[in-house]
């Protein structure tokens, strides 16, 4: 979401370019609560709920301080009884959606008392803000610091290797200029380049020789990525089917998961019916083309063709 008021001051007096964070791209403004105004910090009311009612369900619970630290924790860690990240994430999502959100509402609106919390939320969701998968993927791409375009374009250092990104159009028009780019860690075949006013310039492919150093062609990389995604999907489906059975009925976590599973199967709460559906898009401005300048649309299409992104019809 950005540093907010904690933004670092430049040592030399020159403002340092900061890549716009996700919240800013979504049009979300950061507002800091007033000191000693606890009611303004809505999330503060849930920290203890998370610690006492969710975290304690796991064998690896560490407590909020030294006094709360369980005596058995050392033995649990020594025996390697630590849940995998995928198992933990799936379990927490199940508990939040199908256990905690199904508890009776007890807020300020008396007319809603006794209803499941999820039902109260659904009934009062008048405007729903959503973002497409492509837009979310774009906004969640990682960013690098500002670089000056060289004869090898721009570079990304990852896993001890350096990948160069360039094409003729990019080098010809932006040689020596400062830019930054965004990339998808799951697909390093191309990056999206921006100027220092956060205007999109073009998509630049990875240098072919750099790809070959990994011993694989672009087709091999695509095939491997497809297998990884299929494996992730199969693993997720298996986890959803076996989460409850994996822990056994001897633990508190199992009892809560079993109730969550029953709530999920019942599905008695109707889906939300918002009257207004707002499509949330990243606030991204393309670089305007000067009269007589390079045709950026053509450049982008050519770059995508070289990268296997589109095909002629």
CSV table of C-alpha atoms in Angstrom, one decimal:
chain,number,residue,atom,x,y,z
A,1,UNK,CA,0.0,0.0,0.0
A,2,UNK,CA,3.0,2.3,0.2
A,3,UNK,CA,4.8,4.0,3.0
A,4,UNK,CA,2.3,6.8,3.6
A,5,UNK,CA,3.6,9.4,6.1
A,6,UNK,CA,6.7,7.1,6.6
A,7,UNK,CA,8.0,8.0,3.2
A,8,UNK,CA,11.8,8.3,3.4
A,9,UNK,CA,13.3,11.8,2.9
A,10,UNK,CA,16.1,12.0,0.2
A,11,UNK,CA,19.6,12.6,1.5
A,12,UNK,CA,20.7,14.8,-1.4
A,13,UNK,CA,17.4,16.7,-1.5
A,14,UNK,CA,16.4,15.1,-4.8
A,15,UNK,CA,13.1,13.3,-4.8
A,16,UNK,CA,13.6,9.6,-5.4
A,17,UNK,CA,11.2,8.0,-7.9
A,18,UNK,CA,8.9,5.5,-6.2
A,19,UNK,CA,7.0,2.8,-8.1
A,20,UNK,CA,3.3,3.3,-7.6
A,21,UNK,CA,2.1,0.6,-5.1
A,22,UNK,CA,-1.0,-1.6,-5.7
A,23,UNK,CA,-3.3,0.4,-3.5
A,24,UNK,CA,-2.6,3.6,-5.5
A,25,UNK,CA,-3.2,1.8,-8.8
A,26,UNK,CA,-6.6,0.6,-7.4
A,27,UNK,CA,-7.5,4.1,-6.4
A,28,UNK,CA,-7.3,3.4,-2.6
A,29,UNK,CA,-6.0,6.3,-0.5
A,30,UNK,CA,-4.1,5.5,2.7
A,31,UNK,CA,-5.4,7.4,5.8
A,32,UNK,CA,-3.7,7.2,9.1
A,33,UNK,CA,-5.8,7.0,12.3
A,34,UNK,CA,-5.6,9.7,14.9
A,35,UNK,CA,-3.5,8.8,17.9
A,36,UNK,CA,-5.5,7.5,20.9
A,37,UNK,CA,-8.6,7.0,18.8
A,38,UNK,CA,-8.9,3.3,19.0
A,39,UNK,CA,-12.4,3.2,17.4
A,40,UNK,CA,-10.9,4.4,14.1
A,41,UNK,CA,-8.6,1.4,13.9
A,42,UNK,CA,-11.2,-1.2,12.9
A,43,UNK,CA,-8.6,-4.0,12.4
A,44,UNK,CA,-7.4,-3.6,16.0
A,45,UNK,CA,-10.6,-5.2,17.2
A,46,UNK,CA,-9.8,-8.4,15.3
A,47,UNK,CA,-6.1,-8.9,16.3
A,48,UNK,CA,-7.0,-10.6,19.5
A,49,UNK,CA,-9.8,-12.7,17.9
A,50,UNK,CA,-7.2,-14.0,15.4
A,51,UNK,CA,-4.7,-14.8,18.2
A,52,UNK,CA,-7.2,-16.4,20.6
A,53,UNK,CA,-9.6,-18.1,18.3
A,54,UNK,CA,-7.6,-19.0,15.2
A,55,UNK,CA,-3.9,-19.1,15.9
A,56,UNK,CA,-4.4,-21.3,19.0
A,57,UNK,CA,-5.9,-24.1,16.9
A,58,UNK,CA,-2.5,-24.9,15.4
A,59,UNK,CA,0.1,-26.9,17.2
A,60,UNK,CA,2.8,-24.4,16.2
A,61,UNK,CA,1.1,-21.5,18.1
A,62,UNK,CA,3.8,-19.3,19.6
A,63,UNK,CA,1.6,-17.0,21.7
A,64,UNK,CA,1.6,-13.2,21.8
A,65,UNK,CA,4.5,-13.0,24.2
A,66,UNK,CA,6.9,-15.2,26.2
A,67,UNK,CA,4.3,-15.8,28.9
A,68,UNK,CA,1.8,-17.2,26.4
A,69,UNK,CA,4.3,-19.4,24.7
A,70,UNK,CA,3.2,-23.1,25.0
A,71,UNK,CA,5.6,-25.4,26.8
A,72,UNK,CA,5.1,-28.1,24.1
A,73,UNK,CA,6.1,-25.8,21.3
A,74,UNK,CA,9.8,-26.8,21.4
A,75,UNK,CA,9.0,-30.5,21.0
A,76,UNK,CA,6.5,-29.8,18.2
A,77,UNK,CA,9.1,-27.9,16.2
A,78,UNK,CA,11.8,-30.5,17.0
A,79,UNK,CA,9.6,-33.3,15.7
A,80,UNK,CA,8.9,-31.3,12.5
A,81,UNK,CA,5.1,-31.2,13.1
A,82,UNK,CA,4.8,-28.0,11.1
A,83,UNK,CA,2.0,-27.6,8.5
A,84,UNK,CA,3.0,-26.8,4.9
A,85,UNK,CA,2.2,-23.4,3.6
A,86,UNK,CA,-0.4,-24.8,1.2
A,87,UNK,CA,-2.1,-26.7,4.0
A,88,UNK,CA,-2.1,-23.7,6.3
A,89,UNK,CA,-3.5,-21.3,3.7
A,90,UNK,CA,-6.3,-23.7,2.7
A,91,UNK,CA,-7.1,-24.4,6.4
A,92,UNK,CA,-7.3,-20.7,7.3
A,93,UNK,CA,-9.5,-19.9,4.2
A,94,UNK,CA,-11.8,-22.7,5.2
A,95,UNK,CA,-12.1,-21.5,8.8
A,96,UNK,CA,-12.7,-17.8,7.8
A,97,UNK,CA,-15.3,-18.5,5.2
A,98,UNK,CA,-17.2,-21.4,6.7
A,99,UNK,CA,-16.7,-21.1,10.5
A,100,UNK,CA,-16.0,-17.6,11.7
A,101,UNK,CA,-18.1,-15.9,9.1
A,102,UNK,CA,-21.0,-18.2,9.9
A,103,UNK,CA,-21.1,-17.2,13.6
A,104,UNK,CA,-24.2,-15.1,14.8
A,105,UNK,CA,-23.9,-11.4,14.2
A,106,UNK,CA,-23.8,-9.2,17.3
A,107,UNK,CA,-23.1,-5.7,16.0
A,108,UNK,CA,-24.9,-2.4,16.4
A,109,UNK,CA,-27.8,-3.2,14.1
A,110,UNK,CA,-30.4,-5.0,16.4
A,111,UNK,CA,-32.5,-6.1,13.4
A,112,UNK,CA,-29.7,-8.3,12.2
A,113,UNK,CA,-28.9,-10.0,15.5
A,114,UNK,CA,-28.8,-13.8,15.2
A,115,UNK,CA,-28.1,-13.8,11.5
A,116,UNK,CA,-24.8,-15.3,10.3
A,117,UNK,CA,-22.2,-12.7,9.8
A,118,UNK,CA,-21.8,-13.6,6.1
A,119,UNK,CA,-25.6,-13.2,5.5
A,120,UNK,CA,-25.5,-9.7,7.0
A,121,UNK,CA,-22.6,-8.8,4.8
A,122,UNK,CA,-24.3,-10.2,1.7
A,123,UNK,CA,-27.5,-8.3,2.4
A,124,UNK,CA,-25.8,-5.0,2.8
A,125,UNK,CA,-23.4,-5.3,-0.1
A,126,UNK,CA,-24.9,-2.6,-2.4
A,127,UNK,CA,-21.9,-1.9,-4.5
A,128,UNK,CA,-19.3,-4.5,-5.4
A,129,UNK,CA,-15.9,-3.5,-6.7
A,130,UNK,CA,-14.2,-6.2,-8.7
A,131,UNK,CA,-11.1,-6.5,-10.8
A,132,UNK,CA,-10.5,-9.0,-13.7
A,133,UNK,CA,-7.8,-11.7,-13.4
A,134,UNK,CA,-5.6,-9.9,-16.0
A,135,UNK,CA,-5.9,-6.6,-14.2
A,136,UNK,CA,-5.0,-8.2,-10.9
A,137,UNK,CA,-2.0,-10.0,-12.4
A,138,UNK,CA,-0.8,-6.7,-13.9
A,139,UNK,CA,-1.2,-4.8,-10.6
A,140,UNK,CA,0.5,-7.6,-8.6
A,141,UNK,CA,3.6,-7.8,-10.9
A,142,UNK,CA,6.9,-7.1,-9.2
A,143,UNK,CA,8.7,-3.9,-9.9
A,144,UNK,CA,12.4,-3.1,-10.1
A,145,UNK,CA,14.3,0.1,-9.4
A,146,UNK,CA,14.9,2.7,-12.0
A,147,UNK,CA,17.5,1.7,-14.7
A,148,UNK,CA,19.2,3.5,-17.5
A,149,UNK,CA,18.6,1.8,-20.9
A,150,UNK,CA,21.9,0.4,-22.3
A,151,UNK,CA,22.9,-1.5,-25.4
A,152,UNK,CA,21.5,-4.6,-23.7
A,153,UNK,CA,18.3,-2.8,-22.8
A,154,UNK,CA,17.3,-3.4,-19.1
A,155,UNK,CA,18.2,-6.3,-16.9
A,156,UNK,CA,16.8,-8.5,-14.2
A,157,UNK,CA,19.0,-10.3,-11.7
A,158,UNK,CA,17.3,-13.4,-10.4
A,159,UNK,CA,18.5,-16.6,-8.8
A,160,UNK,CA,22.1,-15.6,-9.5
A,161,UNK,CA,21.5,-15.1,-13.2
A,162,UNK,CA,21.1,-11.9,-15.2
A,163,UNK,CA,18.4,-11.7,-17.9
A,164,UNK,CA,18.5,-8.9,-20.5
A,165,UNK,CA,15.4,-7.5,-22.0
A,166,UNK,CA,15.5,-5.5,-25.3
A,167,UNK,CA,14.5,-5.2,-28.9
A,168,UNK,CA,15.5,-2.9,-31.7
A,169,UNK,CA,12.7,-0.4,-31.2
A,170,UNK,CA,13.3,-0.1,-27.5
A,171,UNK,CA,17.1,0.4,-27.8
A,172,UNK,CA,16.7,2.9,-30.7
A,173,UNK,CA,14.1,5.1,-29.0
A,174,UNK,CA,15.2,4.9,-25.3
A,175,UNK,CA,18.9,4.4,-25.3
A,176,UNK,CA,20.4,6.3,-22.2
A,177,UNK,CA,16.9,7.1,-20.8
A,178,UNK,CA,15.8,6.1,-17.3
A,179,UNK,CA,12.9,3.7,-17.0
A,180,UNK,CA,11.6,1.0,-14.7
A,181,UNK,CA,9.8,-2.3,-15.5
A,182,UNK,CA,7.4,-4.7,-14.0
A,183,UNK,CA,7.6,-8.5,-14.4
A,184,UNK,CA,5.7,-11.7,-13.5
A,185,UNK,CA,7.9,-14.1,-11.5
A,186,UNK,CA,6.1,-17.0,-13.1
A,187,UNK,CA,6.7,-15.8,-16.6
A,188,UNK,CA,10.1,-14.2,-17.3
A,189,UNK,CA,9.7,-14.2,-21.0
A,190,UNK,CA,8.9,-10.5,-21.2
A,191,UNK,CA,8.6,-7.3,-19.0
A,192,UNK,CA,6.4,-4.2,-19.1
A,193,UNK,CA,8.5,-1.0,-19.4
A,194,UNK,CA,7.4,2.4,-18.0
A,195,UNK,CA,8.8,5.9,-17.9
A,196,UNK,CA,9.4,7.8,-14.7
A,197,UNK,CA,5.9,9.4,-15.0
A,198,UNK,CA,4.5,5.9,-14.8
A,199,UNK,CA,3.3,5.8,-18.4
A,200,UNK,CA,3.4,2.4,-20.1
A,201,UNK,CA,6.0,2.3,-23.0
A,202,UNK,CA,6.0,-1.2,-24.4
A,203,UNK,CA,6.4,-4.9,-23.6
A,204,UNK,CA,10.0,-6.0,-24.2
A,205,UNK,CA,11.0,-9.7,-24.7
A,206,UNK,CA,13.8,-11.5,-23.0
A,207,UNK,CA,17.0,-11.9,-25.0
A,208,UNK,CA,17.0,-15.3,-26.7
A,209,UNK,CA,20.6,-16.1,-25.7
A,210,UNK,CA,19.6,-15.5,-22.0
A,211,UNK,CA,16.7,-18.0,-22.4
A,212,UNK,CA,19.0,-20.6,-24.0
A,213,UNK,CA,21.4,-20.4,-21.0
A,214,UNK,CA,18.7,-22.1,-19.0
A,215,UNK,CA,18.7,-25.0,-21.5
A,216,UNK,CA,15.2,-24.6,-22.7
A,217,UNK,CA,13.2,-23.0,-25.5
A,218,UNK,CA,10.2,-20.7,-25.1
A,219,UNK,CA,8.0,-23.7,-25.9
A,220,UNK,CA,9.7,-25.8,-23.3
A,221,UNK,CA,9.2,-23.0,-20.7
A,222,UNK,CA,5.5,-22.6,-21.6
A,223,UNK,CA,5.0,-26.4,-21.3
A,224,UNK,CA,6.8,-26.6,-18.0
A,225,UNK,CA,4.8,-23.7,-16.6
A,226,UNK,CA,1.6,-25.4,-17.8
A,227,UNK,CA,2.6,-28.5,-15.9
A,228,UNK,CA,3.3,-26.5,-12.8
A,229,UNK,CA,-0.1,-24.8,-12.9
A,230,UNK,CA,-1.8,-28.2,-13.4
A,231,UNK,CA,0.0,-29.6,-10.5
A,232,UNK,CA,-0.9,-26.7,-8.3
A,233,UNK,CA,-4.6,-27.1,-9.3
A,234,UNK,CA,-4.5,-30.9,-8.6
A,235,UNK,CA,-2.8,-30.2,-5.2
A,236,UNK,CA,-5.4,-27.6,-4.3
A,237,UNK,CA,-8.2,-30.0,-5.2
A,238,UNK,CA,-6.7,-32.7,-3.1
A,239,UNK,CA,-6.2,-30.4,-0.2
A,240,UNK,CA,-9.8,-29.3,-0.3
A,241,UNK,CA,-10.9,-32.9,-0.2
A,242,UNK,CA,-8.6,-34.1,2.5
A,243,UNK,CA,-8.3,-31.1,4.9
A,244,UNK,CA,-10.7,-32.4,7.4
A,245,UNK,CA,-9.5,-36.0,7.4
A,246,UNK,CA,-5.8,-34.9,7.6
A,247,UNK,CA,-5.9,-33.7,11.2
A,248,UNK,CA,-8.0,-36.4,13.0
A,249,UNK,CA,-10.8,-35.8,15.5
A,250,UNK,CA,-8.4,-35.5,18.5
A,251,UNK,CA,-7.6,-31.9,18.0
A,252,UNK,CA,-9.5,-28.7,18.5
A,253,UNK,CA,-8.6,-27.7,14.9
A,254,UNK,CA,-10.3,-30.8,13.6
A,255,UNK,CA,-13.5,-30.1,15.5
A,256,UNK,CA,-13.6,-26.5,14.1
A,257,UNK,CA,-12.8,-27.7,10.6
A,258,UNK,CA,-15.5,-30.4,10.8
A,259,UNK,CA,-18.1,-27.7,11.7
A,260,UNK,CA,-16.8,-25.5,8.8
A,261,UNK,CA,-17.1,-28.4,6.5
A,262,UNK,CA,-20.7,-29.0,7.5
A,263,UNK,CA,-21.5,-25.3,7.0
A,264,UNK,CA,-19.9,-25.4,3.6
A,265,UNK,CA,-22.0,-28.4,2.6
A,266,UNK,CA,-25.2,-26.8,3.9
A,267,UNK,CA,-24.7,-23.5,2.0
A,268,UNK,CA,-27.9,-22.0,3.5
A,269,UNK,CA,-26.8,-18.3,3.0
A,270,UNK,CA,-27.8,-16.8,-0.4
A,271,UNK,CA,-25.1,-15.2,-2.5
A,272,UNK,CA,-24.8,-11.4,-2.4
A,273,UNK,CA,-26.8,-9.5,-5.0
A,274,UNK,CA,-25.1,-6.0,-5.3
A,275,UNK,CA,-27.1,-3.5,-7.3
A,276,UNK,CA,-24.0,-1.9,-8.7
A,277,UNK,CA,-21.0,-3.7,-10.0
A,278,UNK,CA,-17.9,-1.5,-10.5
A,279,UNK,CA,-15.1,-2.8,-12.6
A,280,UNK,CA,-11.8,-1.8,-11.0
A,281,UNK,CA,-9.0,-1.2,-13.5
A,282,UNK,CA,-5.4,-0.2,-12.8
A,283,UNK,CA,-4.7,3.5,-13.2
A,284,UNK,CA,-2.2,3.2,-16.0
A,285,UNK,CA,-1.6,5.8,-18.6
A,286,UNK,CA,0.0,4.8,-21.9
A,287,UNK,CA,2.8,7.0,-23.3
A,288,UNK,CA,1.3,9.3,-25.9
A,289,UNK,CA,2.8,9.0,-29.4
A,290,UNK,CA,4.3,12.2,-30.8
A,291,UNK,CA,3.6,13.3,-34.4
A,292,UNK,CA,6.1,11.6,-36.6
A,293,UNK,CA,7.4,9.5,-33.7
A,294,UNK,CA,7.5,5.7,-33.5
A,295,UNK,CA,4.2,3.9,-33.7
A,296,UNK,CA,4.0,2.3,-30.2
A,297,UNK,CA,1.0,0.2,-31.1
A,298,UNK,CA,2.9,-1.5,-33.9
A,299,UNK,CA,6.0,-1.8,-31.7
A,300,UNK,CA,3.9,-3.5,-29.0
A,301,UNK,CA,2.3,-5.9,-31.5
A,302,UNK,CA,5.6,-6.8,-33.0
A,303,UNK,CA,7.1,-7.5,-29.6
A,304,UNK,CA,4.2,-9.7,-28.6
A,305,UNK,CA,4.5,-11.6,-31.9
A,306,UNK,CA,8.2,-12.3,-31.3
A,307,UNK,CA,7.3,-13.5,-27.8
A,308,UNK,CA,4.5,-15.7,-29.1
A,309,UNK,CA,1.8,-13.6,-27.4
A,310,UNK,CA,-0.5,-13.1,-30.5
A,311,UNK,CA,-1.0,-14.6,-33.9
A,312,UNK,CA,-2.2,-13.1,-37.2
A,313,UNK,CA,-5.7,-13.9,-38.2
